[in-house]
CSV table of N, CA and C in Angstrom, one decimal:
chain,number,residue,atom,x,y,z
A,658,UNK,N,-10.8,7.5,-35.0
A,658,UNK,CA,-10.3,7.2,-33.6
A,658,UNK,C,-8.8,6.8,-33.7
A,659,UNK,N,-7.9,7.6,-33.1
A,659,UNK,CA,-6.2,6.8,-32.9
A,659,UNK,C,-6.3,5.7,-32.3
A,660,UNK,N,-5.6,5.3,-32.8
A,660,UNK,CA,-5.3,3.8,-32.4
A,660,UNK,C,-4.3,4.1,-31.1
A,661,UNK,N,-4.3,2.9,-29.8
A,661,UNK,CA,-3.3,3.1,-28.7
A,661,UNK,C,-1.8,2.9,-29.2
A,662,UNK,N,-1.5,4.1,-28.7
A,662,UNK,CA,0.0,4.4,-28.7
A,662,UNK,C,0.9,5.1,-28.1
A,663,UNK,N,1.9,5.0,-27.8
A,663,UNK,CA,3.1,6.5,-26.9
A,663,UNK,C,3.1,5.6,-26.0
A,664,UNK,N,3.7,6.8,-24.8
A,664,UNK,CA,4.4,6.4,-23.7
A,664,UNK,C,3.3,6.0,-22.7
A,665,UNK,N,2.1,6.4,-22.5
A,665,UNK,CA,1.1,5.4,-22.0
A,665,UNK,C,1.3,3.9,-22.0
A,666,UNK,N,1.2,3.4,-23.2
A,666,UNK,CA,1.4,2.2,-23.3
A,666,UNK,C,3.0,1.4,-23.2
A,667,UNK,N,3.8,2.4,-23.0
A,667,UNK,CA,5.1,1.6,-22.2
A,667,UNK,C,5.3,1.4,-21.1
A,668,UNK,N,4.5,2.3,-20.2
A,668,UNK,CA,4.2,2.3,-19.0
A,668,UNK,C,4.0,0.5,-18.6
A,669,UNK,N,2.4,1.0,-19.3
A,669,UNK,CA,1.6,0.1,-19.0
A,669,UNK,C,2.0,-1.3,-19.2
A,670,UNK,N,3.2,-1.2,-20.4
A,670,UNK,CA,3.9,-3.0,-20.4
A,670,UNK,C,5.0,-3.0,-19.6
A,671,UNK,N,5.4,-1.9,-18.9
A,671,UNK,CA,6.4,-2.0,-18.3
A,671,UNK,C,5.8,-2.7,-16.6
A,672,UNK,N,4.5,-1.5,-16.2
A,672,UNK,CA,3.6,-2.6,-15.1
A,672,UNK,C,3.5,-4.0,-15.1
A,673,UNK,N,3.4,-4.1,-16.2
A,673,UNK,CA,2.7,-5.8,-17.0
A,673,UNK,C,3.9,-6.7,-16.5
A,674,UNK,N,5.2,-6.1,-17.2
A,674,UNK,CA,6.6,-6.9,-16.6
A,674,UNK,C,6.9,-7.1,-15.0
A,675,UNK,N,6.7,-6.1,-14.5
A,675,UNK,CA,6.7,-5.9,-13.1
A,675,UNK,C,6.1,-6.9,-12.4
A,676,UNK,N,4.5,-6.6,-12.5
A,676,UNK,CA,3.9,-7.2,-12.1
A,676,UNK,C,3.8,-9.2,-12.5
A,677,UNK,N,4.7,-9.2,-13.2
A,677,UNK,CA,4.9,-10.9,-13.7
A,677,UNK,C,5.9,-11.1,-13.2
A,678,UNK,N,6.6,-10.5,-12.9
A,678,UNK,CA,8.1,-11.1,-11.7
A,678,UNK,C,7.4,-11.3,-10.6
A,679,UNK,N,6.8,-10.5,-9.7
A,679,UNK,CA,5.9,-10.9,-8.7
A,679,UNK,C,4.9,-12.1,-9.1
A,680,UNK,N,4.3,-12.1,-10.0
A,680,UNK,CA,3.6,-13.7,-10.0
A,680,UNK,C,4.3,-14.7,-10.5
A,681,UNK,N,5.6,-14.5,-11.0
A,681,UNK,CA,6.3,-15.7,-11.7
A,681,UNK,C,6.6,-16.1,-10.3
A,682,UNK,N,7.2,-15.3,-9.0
A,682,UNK,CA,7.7,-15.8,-7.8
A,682,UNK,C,6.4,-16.7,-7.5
A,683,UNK,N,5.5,-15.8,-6.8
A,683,UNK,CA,4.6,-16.6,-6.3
A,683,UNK,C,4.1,-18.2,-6.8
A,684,UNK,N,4.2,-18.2,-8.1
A,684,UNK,CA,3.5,-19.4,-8.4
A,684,UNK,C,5.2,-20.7,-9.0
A,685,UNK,N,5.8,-20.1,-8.4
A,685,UNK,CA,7.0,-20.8,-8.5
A,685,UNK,C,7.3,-21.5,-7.0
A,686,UNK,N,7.2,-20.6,-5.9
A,686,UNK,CA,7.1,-20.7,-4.6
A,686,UNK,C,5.3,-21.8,-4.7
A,687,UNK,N,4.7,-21.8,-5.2
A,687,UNK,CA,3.3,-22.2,-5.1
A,687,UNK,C,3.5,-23.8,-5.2
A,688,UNK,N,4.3,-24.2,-6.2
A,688,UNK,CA,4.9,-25.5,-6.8
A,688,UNK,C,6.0,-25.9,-6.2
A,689,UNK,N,6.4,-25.5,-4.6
A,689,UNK,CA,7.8,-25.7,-3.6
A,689,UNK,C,9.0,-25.6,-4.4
A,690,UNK,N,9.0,-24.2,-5.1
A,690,UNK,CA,10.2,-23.5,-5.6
A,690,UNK,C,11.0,-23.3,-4.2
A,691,UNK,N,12.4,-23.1,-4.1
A,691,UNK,CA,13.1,-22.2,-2.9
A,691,UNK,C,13.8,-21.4,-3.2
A,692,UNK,N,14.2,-21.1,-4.6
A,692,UNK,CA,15.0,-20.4,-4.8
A,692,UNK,C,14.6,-18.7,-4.2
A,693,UNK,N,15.2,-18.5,-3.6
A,693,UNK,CA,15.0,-16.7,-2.7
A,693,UNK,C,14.0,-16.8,-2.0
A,694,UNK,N,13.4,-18.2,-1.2
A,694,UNK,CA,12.4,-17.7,-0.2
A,694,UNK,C,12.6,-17.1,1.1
A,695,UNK,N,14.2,-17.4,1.1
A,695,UNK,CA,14.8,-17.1,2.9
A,695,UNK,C,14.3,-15.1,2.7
A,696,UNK,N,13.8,-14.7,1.0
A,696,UNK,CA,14.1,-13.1,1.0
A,696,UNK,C,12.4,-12.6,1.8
A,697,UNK,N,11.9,-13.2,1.9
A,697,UNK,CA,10.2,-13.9,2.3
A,697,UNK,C,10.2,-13.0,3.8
A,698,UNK,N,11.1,-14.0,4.4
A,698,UNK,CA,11.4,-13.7,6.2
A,698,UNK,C,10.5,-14.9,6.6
A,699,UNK,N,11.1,-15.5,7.8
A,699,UNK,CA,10.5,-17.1,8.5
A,699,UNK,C,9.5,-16.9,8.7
A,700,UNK,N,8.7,-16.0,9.2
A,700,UNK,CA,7.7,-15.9,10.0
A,700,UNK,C,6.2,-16.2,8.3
A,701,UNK,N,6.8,-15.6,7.2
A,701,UNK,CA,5.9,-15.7,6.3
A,701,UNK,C,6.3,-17.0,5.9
A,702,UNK,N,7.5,-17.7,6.0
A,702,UNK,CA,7.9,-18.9,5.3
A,702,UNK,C,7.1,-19.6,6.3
A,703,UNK,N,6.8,-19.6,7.5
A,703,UNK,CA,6.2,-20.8,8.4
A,703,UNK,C,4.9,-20.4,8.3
A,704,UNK,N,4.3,-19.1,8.2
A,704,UNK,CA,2.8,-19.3,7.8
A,704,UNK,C,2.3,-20.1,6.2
A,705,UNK,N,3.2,-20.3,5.7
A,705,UNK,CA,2.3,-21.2,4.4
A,705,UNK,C,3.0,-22.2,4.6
A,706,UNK,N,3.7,-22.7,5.5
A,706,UNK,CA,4.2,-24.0,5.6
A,706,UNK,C,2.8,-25.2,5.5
A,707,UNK,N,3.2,-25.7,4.2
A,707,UNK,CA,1.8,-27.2,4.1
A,707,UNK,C,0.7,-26.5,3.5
A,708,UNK,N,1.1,-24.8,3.2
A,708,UNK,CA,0.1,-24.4,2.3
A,708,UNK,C,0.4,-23.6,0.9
A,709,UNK,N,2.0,-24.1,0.6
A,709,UNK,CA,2.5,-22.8,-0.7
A,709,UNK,C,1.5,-23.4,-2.2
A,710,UNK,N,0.9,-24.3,-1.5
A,710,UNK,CA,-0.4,-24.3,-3.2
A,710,UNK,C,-1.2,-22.9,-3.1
A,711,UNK,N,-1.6,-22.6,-2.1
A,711,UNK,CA,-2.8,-21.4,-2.4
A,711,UNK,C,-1.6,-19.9,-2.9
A,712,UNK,N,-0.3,-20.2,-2.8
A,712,UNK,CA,0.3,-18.8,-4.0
A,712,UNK,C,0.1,-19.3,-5.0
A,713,UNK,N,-0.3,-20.2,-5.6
A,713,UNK,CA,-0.6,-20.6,-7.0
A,713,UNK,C,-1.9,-19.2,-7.2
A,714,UNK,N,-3.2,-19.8,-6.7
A,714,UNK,CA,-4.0,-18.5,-7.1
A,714,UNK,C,-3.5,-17.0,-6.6
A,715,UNK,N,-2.9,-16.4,-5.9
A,715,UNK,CA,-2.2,-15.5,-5.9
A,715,UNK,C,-1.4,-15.0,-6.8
A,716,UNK,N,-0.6,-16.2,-7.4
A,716,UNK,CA,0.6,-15.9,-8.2
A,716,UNK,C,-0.9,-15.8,-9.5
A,717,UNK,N,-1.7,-16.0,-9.8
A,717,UNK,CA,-2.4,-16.1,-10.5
A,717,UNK,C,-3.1,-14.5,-11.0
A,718,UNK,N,-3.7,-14.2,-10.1
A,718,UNK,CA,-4.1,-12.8,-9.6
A,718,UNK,C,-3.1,-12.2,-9.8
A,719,UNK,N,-2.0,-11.8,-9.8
A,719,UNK,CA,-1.0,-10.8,-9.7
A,719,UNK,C,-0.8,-11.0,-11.3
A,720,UNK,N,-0.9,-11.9,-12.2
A,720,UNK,CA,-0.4,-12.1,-13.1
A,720,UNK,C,-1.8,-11.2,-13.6
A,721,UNK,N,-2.9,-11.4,-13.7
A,721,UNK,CA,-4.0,-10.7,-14.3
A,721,UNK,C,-4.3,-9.3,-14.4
A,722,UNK,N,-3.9,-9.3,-12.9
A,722,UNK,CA,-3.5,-7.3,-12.3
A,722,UNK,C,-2.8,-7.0,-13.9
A,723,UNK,N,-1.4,-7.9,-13.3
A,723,UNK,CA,-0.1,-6.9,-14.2
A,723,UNK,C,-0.4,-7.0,-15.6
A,724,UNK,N,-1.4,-7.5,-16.3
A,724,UNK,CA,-1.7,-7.2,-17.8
A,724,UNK,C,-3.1,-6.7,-18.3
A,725,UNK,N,-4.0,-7.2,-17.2
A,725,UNK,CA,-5.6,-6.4,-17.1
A,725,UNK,C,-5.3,-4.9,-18.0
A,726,UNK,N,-4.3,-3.8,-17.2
A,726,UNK,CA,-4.7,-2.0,-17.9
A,726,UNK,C,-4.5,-2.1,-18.9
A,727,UNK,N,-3.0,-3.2,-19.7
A,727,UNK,CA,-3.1,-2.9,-21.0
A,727,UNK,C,-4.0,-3.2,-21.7
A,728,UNK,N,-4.5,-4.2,-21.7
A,728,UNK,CA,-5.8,-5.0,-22.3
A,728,UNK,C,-6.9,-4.2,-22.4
A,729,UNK,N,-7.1,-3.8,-20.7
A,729,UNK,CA,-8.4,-2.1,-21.2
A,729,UNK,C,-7.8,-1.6,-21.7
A,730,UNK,N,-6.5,-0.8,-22.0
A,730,UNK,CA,-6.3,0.3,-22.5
A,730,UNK,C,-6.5,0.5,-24.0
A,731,UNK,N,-5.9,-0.8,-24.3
A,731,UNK,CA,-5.7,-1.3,-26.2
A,731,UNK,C,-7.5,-1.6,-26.3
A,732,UNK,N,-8.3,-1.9,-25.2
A,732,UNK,CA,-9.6,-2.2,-26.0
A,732,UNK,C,-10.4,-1.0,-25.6
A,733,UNK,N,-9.8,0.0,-25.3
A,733,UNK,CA,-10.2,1.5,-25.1
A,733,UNK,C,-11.3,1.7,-23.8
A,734,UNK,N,-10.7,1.1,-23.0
A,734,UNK,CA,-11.3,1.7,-21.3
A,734,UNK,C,-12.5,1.2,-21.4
A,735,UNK,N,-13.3,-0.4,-21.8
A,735,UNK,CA,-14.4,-0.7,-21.3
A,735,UNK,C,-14.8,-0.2,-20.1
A,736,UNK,N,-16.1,0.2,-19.9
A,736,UNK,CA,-17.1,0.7,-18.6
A,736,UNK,C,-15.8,1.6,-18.3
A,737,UNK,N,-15.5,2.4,-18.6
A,737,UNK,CA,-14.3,3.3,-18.4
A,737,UNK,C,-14.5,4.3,-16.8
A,738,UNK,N,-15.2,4.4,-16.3
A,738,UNK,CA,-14.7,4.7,-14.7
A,738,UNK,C,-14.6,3.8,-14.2
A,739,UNK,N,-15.4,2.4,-14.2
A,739,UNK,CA,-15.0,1.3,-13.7
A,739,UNK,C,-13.4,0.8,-13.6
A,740,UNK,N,-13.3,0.6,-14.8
A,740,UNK,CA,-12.4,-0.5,-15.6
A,740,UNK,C,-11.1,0.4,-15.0
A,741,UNK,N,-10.8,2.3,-15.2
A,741,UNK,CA,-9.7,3.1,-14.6
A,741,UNK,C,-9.6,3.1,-13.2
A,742,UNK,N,-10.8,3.1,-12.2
A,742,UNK,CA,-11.1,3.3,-11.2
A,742,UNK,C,-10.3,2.3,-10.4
A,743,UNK,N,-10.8,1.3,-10.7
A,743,UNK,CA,-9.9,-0.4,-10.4
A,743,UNK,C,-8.5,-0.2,-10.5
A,744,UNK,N,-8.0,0.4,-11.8
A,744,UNK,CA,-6.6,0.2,-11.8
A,744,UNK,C,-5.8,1.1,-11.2
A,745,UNK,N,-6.6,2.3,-11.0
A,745,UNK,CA,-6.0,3.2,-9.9
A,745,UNK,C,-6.1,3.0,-8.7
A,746,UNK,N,-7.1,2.2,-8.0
A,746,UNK,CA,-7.2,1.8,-6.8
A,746,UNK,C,-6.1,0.5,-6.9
A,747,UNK,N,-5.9,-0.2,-7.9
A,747,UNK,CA,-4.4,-1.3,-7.5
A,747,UNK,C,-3.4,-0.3,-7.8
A,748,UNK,N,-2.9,0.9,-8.4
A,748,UNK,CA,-2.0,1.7,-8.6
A,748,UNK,C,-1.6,2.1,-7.2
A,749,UNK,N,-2.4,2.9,-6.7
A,749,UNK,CA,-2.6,3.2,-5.1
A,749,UNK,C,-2.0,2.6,-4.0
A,750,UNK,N,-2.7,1.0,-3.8
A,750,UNK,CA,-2.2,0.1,-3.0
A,750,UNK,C,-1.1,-0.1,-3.5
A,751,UNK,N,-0.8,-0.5,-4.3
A,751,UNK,CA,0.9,-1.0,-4.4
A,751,UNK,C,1.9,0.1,-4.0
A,752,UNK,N,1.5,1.2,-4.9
A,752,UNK,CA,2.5,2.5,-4.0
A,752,UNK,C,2.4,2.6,-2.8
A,753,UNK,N,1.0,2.5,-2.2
A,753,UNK,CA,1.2,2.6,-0.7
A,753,UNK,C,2.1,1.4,0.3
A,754,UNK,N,1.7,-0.1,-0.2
A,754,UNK,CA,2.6,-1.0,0.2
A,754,UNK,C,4.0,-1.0,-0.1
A,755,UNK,N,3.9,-0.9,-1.3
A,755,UNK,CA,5.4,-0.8,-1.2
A,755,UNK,C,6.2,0.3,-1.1
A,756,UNK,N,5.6,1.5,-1.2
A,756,UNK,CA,6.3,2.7,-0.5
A,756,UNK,C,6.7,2.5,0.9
A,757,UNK,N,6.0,2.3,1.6
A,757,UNK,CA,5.9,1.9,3.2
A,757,UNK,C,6.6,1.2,4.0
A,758,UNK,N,6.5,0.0,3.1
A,758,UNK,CA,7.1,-1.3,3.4
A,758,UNK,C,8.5,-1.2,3.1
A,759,UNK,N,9.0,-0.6,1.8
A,759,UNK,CA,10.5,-0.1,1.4
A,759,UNK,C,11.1,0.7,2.7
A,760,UNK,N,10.4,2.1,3.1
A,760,UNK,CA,10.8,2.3,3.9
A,760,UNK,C,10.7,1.8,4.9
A,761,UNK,N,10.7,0.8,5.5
A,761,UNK,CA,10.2,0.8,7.1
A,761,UNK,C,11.2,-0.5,6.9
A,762,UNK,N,11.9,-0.6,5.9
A,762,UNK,CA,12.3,-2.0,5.6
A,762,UNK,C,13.6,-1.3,5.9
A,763,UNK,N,14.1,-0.2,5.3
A,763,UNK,CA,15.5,-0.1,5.1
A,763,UNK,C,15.5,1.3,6.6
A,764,UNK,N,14.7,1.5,7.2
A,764,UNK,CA,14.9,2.1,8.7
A,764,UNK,C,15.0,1.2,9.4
A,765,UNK,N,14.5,-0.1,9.8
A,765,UNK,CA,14.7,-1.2,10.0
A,765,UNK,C,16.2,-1.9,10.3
A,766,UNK,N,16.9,-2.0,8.8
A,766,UNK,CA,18.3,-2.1,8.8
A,766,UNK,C,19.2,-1.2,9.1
A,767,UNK,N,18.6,0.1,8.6
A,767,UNK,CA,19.7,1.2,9.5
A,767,UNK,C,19.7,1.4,10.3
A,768,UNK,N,19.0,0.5,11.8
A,768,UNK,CA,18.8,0.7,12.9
A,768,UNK,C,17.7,1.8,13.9
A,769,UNK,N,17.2,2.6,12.5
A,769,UNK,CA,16.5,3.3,13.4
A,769,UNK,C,15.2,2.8,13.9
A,770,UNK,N,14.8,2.0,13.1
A,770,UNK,CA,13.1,1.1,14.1
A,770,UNK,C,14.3,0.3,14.4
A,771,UNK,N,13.8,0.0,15.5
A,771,UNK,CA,14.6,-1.6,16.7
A,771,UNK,C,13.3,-2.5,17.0
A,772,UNK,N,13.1,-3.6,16.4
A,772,UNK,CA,11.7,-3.8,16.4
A,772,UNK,C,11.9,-4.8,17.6
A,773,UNK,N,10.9,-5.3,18.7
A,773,UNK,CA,11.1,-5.7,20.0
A,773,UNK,C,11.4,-7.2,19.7
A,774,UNK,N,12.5,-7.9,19.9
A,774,UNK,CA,12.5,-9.1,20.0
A,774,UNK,C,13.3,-9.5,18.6
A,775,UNK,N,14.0,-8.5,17.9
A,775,UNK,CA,14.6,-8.3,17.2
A,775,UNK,C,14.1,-8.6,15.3
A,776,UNK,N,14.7,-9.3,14.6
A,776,UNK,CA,14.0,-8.9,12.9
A,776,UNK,C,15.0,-10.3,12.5
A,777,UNK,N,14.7,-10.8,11.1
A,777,UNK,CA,15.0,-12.2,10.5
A,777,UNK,C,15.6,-10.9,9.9
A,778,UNK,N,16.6,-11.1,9.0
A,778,UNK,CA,17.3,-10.0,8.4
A,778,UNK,C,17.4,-10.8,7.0
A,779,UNK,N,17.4,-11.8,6.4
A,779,UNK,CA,17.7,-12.2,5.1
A,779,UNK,C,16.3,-12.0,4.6
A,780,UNK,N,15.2,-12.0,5.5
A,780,UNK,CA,13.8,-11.5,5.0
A,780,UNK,C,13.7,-9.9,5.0
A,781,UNK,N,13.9,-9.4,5.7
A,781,UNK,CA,14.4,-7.9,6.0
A,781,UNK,C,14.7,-7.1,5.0
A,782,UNK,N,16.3,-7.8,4.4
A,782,UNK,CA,16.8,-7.4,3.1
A,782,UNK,C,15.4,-7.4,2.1
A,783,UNK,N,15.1,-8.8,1.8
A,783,UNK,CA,14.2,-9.2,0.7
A,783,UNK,C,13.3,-7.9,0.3
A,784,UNK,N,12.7,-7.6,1.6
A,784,UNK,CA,11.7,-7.0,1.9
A,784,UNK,C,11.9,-5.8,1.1
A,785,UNK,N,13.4,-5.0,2.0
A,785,UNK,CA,13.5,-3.5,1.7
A,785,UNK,C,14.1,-3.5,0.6
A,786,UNK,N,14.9,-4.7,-0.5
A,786,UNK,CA,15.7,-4.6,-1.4
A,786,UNK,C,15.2,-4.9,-3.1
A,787,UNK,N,14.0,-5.9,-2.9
A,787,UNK,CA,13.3,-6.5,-3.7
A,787,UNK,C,12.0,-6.6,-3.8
A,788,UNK,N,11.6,-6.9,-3.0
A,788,UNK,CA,10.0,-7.6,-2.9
A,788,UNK,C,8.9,-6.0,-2.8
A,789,UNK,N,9.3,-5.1,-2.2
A,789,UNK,CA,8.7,-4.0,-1.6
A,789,UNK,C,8.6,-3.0,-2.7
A,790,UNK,N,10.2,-2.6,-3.2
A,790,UNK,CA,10.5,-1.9,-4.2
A,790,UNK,C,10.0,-2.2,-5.3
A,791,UNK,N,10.3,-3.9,-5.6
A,791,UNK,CA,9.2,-3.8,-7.0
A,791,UNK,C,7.6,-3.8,-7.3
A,792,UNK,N,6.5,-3.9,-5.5
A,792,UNK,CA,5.5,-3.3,-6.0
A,792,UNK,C,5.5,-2.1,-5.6
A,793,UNK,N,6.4,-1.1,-5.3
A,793,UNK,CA,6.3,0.3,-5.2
A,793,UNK,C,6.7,0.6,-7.1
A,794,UNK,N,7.8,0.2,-7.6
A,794,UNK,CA,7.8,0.5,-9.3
A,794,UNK,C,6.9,-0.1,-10.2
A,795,UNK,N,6.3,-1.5,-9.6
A,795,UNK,CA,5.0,-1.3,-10.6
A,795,UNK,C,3.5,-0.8,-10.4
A,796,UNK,N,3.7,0.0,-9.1
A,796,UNK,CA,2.7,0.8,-8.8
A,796,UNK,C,2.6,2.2,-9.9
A,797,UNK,N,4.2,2.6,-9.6
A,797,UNK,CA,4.9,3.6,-10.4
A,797,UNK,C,4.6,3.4,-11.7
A,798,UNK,N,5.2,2.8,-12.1
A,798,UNK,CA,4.8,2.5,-13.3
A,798,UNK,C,3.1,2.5,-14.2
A,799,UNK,N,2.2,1.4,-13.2
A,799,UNK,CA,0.8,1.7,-13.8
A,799,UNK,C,0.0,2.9,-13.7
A,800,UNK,N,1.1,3.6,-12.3
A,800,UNK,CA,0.0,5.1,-12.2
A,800,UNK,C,0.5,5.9,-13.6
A,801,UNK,N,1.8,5.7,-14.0
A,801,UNK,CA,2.6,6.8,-15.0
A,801,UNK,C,1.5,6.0,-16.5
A,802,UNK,N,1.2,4.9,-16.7
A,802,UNK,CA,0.4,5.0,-17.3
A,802,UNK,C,-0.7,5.1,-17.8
A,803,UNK,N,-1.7,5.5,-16.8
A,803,UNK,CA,-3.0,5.4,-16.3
A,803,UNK,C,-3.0,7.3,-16.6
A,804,UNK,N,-2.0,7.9,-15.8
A,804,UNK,CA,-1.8,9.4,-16.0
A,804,UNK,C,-1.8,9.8,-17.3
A,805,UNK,N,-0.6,9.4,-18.2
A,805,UNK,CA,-0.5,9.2,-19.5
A,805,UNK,C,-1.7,8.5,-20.2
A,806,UNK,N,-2.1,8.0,-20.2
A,806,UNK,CA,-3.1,7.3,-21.3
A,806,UNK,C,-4.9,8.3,-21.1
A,807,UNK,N,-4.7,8.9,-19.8
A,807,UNK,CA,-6.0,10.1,-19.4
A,807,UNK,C,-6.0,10.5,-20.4
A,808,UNK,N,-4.7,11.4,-20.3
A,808,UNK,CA,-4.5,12.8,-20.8
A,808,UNK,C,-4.6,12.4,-22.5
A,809,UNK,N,-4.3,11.2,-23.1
A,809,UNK,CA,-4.3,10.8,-24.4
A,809,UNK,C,-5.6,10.9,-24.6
A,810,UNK,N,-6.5,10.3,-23.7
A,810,UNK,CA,-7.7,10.2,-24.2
A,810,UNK,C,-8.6,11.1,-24.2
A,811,UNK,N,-8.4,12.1,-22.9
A,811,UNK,CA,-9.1,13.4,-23.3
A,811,UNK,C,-8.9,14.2,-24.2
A,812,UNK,N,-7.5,14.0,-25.1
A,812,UNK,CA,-7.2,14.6,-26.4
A,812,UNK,C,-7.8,14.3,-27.4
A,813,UNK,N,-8.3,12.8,-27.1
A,813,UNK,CA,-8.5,12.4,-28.3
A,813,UNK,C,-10.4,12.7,-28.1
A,814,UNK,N,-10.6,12.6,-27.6
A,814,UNK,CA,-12.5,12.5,-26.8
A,814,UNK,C,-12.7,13.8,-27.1
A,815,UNK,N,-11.9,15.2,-26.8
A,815,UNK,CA,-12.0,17.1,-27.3
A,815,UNK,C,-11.9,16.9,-28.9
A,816,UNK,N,-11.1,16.5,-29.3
A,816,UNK,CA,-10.7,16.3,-30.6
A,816,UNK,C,-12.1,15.5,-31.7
A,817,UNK,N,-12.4,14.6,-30.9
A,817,UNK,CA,-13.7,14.2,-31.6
A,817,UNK,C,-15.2,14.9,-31.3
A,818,UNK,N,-15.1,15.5,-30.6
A,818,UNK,CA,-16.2,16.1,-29.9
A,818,UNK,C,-16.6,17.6,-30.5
């Protein structure tokens, strides 16, 4: 059996990094960090007002996401439609969110949505500049690994077979 290796697995630590910027925020914000919450937008900053403990488990979760594929991948796809299935259903969601959200964020600032009653714009930015984009690349990212590490493995699965 090859041992895991190639560009699958860069992918996949590159998701892993991704995905830990996103929980290093949350669980930083979880412990009344401020640094770049105004990038949030008010309306999210006043919904956890008296509650940024519960991004602790969030920031928690996000952290497990972004290292979970490598971990299956290096221990070779436990319950393997399961264990792939999952990570392409969070590959999915995050492209979808943050594909969406990126765009709708920077039509937003370019004026073309005018949204009624107007928009917080230092959240706005956050949104379409940072927060959105990086789970649209580490969506990117886990799908380019998940694609890459298939194709390894049906090589290797024909090859043994």
């Amino acid at each position: 059996m090859t041992s895991y290796a190639g560009r699958g697995r860069s992918a996949l630590v590159l998701a892993g990094l991704l995905g830990s910027v996103h929980a290093a925020f949350s669980l930083y914000w979880g412990v009344d960090g401020e640094w770049l919450v105004e990038t949030l937008g008010r309306r999210m900053v006043d919904a956890f007002a008296g509650w940024e403990w519960l991004l602790l488990p969030i920031g928690a979760v996000k952290l497990v996401a972004a290292w979970v594929p490598l971990a299956a991948a290096r221990a070779g796809w436990p319950a393997r439609r399961l264990s792939r299935g999952v990570c392409w259903l969070g590959a999915a969601v995050l492209l979808v969110w943050g594909g969406l959200n990126t765009v709708v964020g920077n039509l937003v600032l370019a004026g073309v949505i005018v949204p009624d009653g107007g928009y917080d714009r230092p959240g706005m930015v956050g949104h379409a500049f940072l927060w959105d984009p990086l789970f649209l690349a580490w969506g990117l990212a886990l799908a380019v690994g998940l694609a890459q590490s298939r194709a390894r493995s049906a090589r290797v699965a024909a090859s043994a077979g």
